[in-house]
C-alpha positions as MATLAB code, in Angstrom:
seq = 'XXXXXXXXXXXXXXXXXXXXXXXXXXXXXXXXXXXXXXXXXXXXXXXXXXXXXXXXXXXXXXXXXXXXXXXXXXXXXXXXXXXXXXXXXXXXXXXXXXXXXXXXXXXXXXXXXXXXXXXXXXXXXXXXXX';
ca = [
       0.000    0.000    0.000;
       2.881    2.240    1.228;
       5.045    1.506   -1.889;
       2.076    2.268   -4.600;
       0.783    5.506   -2.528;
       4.770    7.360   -2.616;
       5.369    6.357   -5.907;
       8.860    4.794   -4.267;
       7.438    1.046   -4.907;
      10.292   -1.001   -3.379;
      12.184    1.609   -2.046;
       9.091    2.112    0.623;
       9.499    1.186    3.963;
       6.722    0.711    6.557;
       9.682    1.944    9.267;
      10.270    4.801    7.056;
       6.354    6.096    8.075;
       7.068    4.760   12.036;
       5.136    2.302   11.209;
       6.322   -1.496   13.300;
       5.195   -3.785   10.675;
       4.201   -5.961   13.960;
       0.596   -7.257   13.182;
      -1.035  -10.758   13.867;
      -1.727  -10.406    9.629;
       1.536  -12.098    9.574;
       0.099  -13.211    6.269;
       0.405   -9.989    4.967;
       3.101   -8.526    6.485;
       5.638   -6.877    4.335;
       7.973   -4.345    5.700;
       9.333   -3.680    1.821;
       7.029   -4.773   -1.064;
       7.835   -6.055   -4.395;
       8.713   -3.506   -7.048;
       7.441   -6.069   -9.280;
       4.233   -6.216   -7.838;
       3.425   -2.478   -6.680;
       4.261   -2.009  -10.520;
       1.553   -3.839  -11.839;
      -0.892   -3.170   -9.231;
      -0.587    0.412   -9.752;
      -2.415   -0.402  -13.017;
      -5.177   -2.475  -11.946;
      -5.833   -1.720   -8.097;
      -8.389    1.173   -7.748;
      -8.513    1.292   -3.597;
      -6.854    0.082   -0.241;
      -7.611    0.032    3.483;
      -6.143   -0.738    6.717;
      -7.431   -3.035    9.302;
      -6.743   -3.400   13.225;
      -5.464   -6.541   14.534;
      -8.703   -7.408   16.857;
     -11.035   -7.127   13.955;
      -9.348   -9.645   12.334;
     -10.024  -11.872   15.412;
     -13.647  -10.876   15.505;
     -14.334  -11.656   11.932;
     -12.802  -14.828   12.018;
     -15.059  -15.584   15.534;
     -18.177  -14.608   13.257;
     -17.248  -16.926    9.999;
     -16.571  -19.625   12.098;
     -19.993  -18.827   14.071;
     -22.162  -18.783   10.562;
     -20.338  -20.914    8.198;
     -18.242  -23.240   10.400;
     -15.503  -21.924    8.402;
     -12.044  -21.538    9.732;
      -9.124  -19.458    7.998;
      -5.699  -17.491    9.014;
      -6.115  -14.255   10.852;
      -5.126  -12.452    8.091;
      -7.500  -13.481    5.368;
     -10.269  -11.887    7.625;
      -8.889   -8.524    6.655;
     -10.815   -8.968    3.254;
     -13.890   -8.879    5.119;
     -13.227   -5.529    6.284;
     -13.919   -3.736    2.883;
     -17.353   -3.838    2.575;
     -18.206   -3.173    6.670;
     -15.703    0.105    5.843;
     -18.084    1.555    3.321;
     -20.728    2.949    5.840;
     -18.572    3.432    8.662;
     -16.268    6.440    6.412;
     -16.919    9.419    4.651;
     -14.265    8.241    2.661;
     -15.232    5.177    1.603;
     -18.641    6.305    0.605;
     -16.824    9.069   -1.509;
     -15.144    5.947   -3.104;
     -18.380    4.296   -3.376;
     -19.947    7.172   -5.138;
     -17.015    8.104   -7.520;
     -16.923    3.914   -8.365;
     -20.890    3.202   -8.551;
     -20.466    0.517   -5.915;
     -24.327   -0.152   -4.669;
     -25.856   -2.578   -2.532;
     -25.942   -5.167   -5.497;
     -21.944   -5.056   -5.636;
     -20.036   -7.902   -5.071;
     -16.730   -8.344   -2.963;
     -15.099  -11.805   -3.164;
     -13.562  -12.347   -0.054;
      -9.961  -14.645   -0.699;
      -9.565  -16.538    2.058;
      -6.827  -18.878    3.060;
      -5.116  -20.844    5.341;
      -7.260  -23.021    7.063;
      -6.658  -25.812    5.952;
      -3.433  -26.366    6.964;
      -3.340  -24.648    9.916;
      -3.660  -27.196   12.979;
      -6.423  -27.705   15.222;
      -4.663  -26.541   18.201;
      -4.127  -23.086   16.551;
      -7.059  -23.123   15.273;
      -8.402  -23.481   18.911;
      -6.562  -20.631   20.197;
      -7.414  -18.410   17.026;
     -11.071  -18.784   18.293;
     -10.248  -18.013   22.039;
      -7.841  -14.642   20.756;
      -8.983  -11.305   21.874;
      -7.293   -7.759   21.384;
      -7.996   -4.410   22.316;
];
């Protein structure tokens, strides 16, 4: 996100913006991203967000509750795109400019639980952060 935001692609550092790069999205954690990568995605990606660490935990308490689904903390920060939309003026002005209604779609890519075992799987479920 950093990297395609400054323009400095691989050359952008989360520690550069004080940023720790500690987060339980270990999944997702990248102090330095590709250049590769935050070159193509400045072409195709349109929007970003950011996502505390106990959400994650919540959201994957909920899928598990409705769909008896278990994945990695960190694919639970997809889920936080579509909740975002009411919650900030921003994200409604990113609604507006992009047409996204109620009938819009978001495919949530989640991953990991298959291979993660049962006893960390366990203490996923019992996890909460302020």
């Amino acid at each position: 996100m950093l990297g395609i935001a400054t323009q400095k692609f691989e050359n952008a550092n989360v520690h550069d913006f004080g940023i720790s790069g500690i987060t339980e999205a270990d999944g997702l954690a990248c102090a330095s991203p590709s250049g590769f990568v935050t070159r193509i995605m400045t072409n195709i990606i349109s929007g970003d967000f950011t996502v505390y660490d106990y959400r994650l935990y919540d959201y994957l308490r909920l899928l598990n509750e409705s769909e008896n689904i278990q994945i990695e903390p960190s694919s639970c920060a997809a889920f936080a795109g579509p909740v975002g939309f009411d919650k900030f003026a921003a994200a409604q002005d990113y609604r507006k400019k992009y047409n996204l209604t109620e009938n819009t779609l978001h495919i949530c890519w989640a991953t990991g639980g298959r291979l993660i075992p049962d006893d960390i799987k366990k203490k996923y479920l019992e996890t909460y952060l302020n």
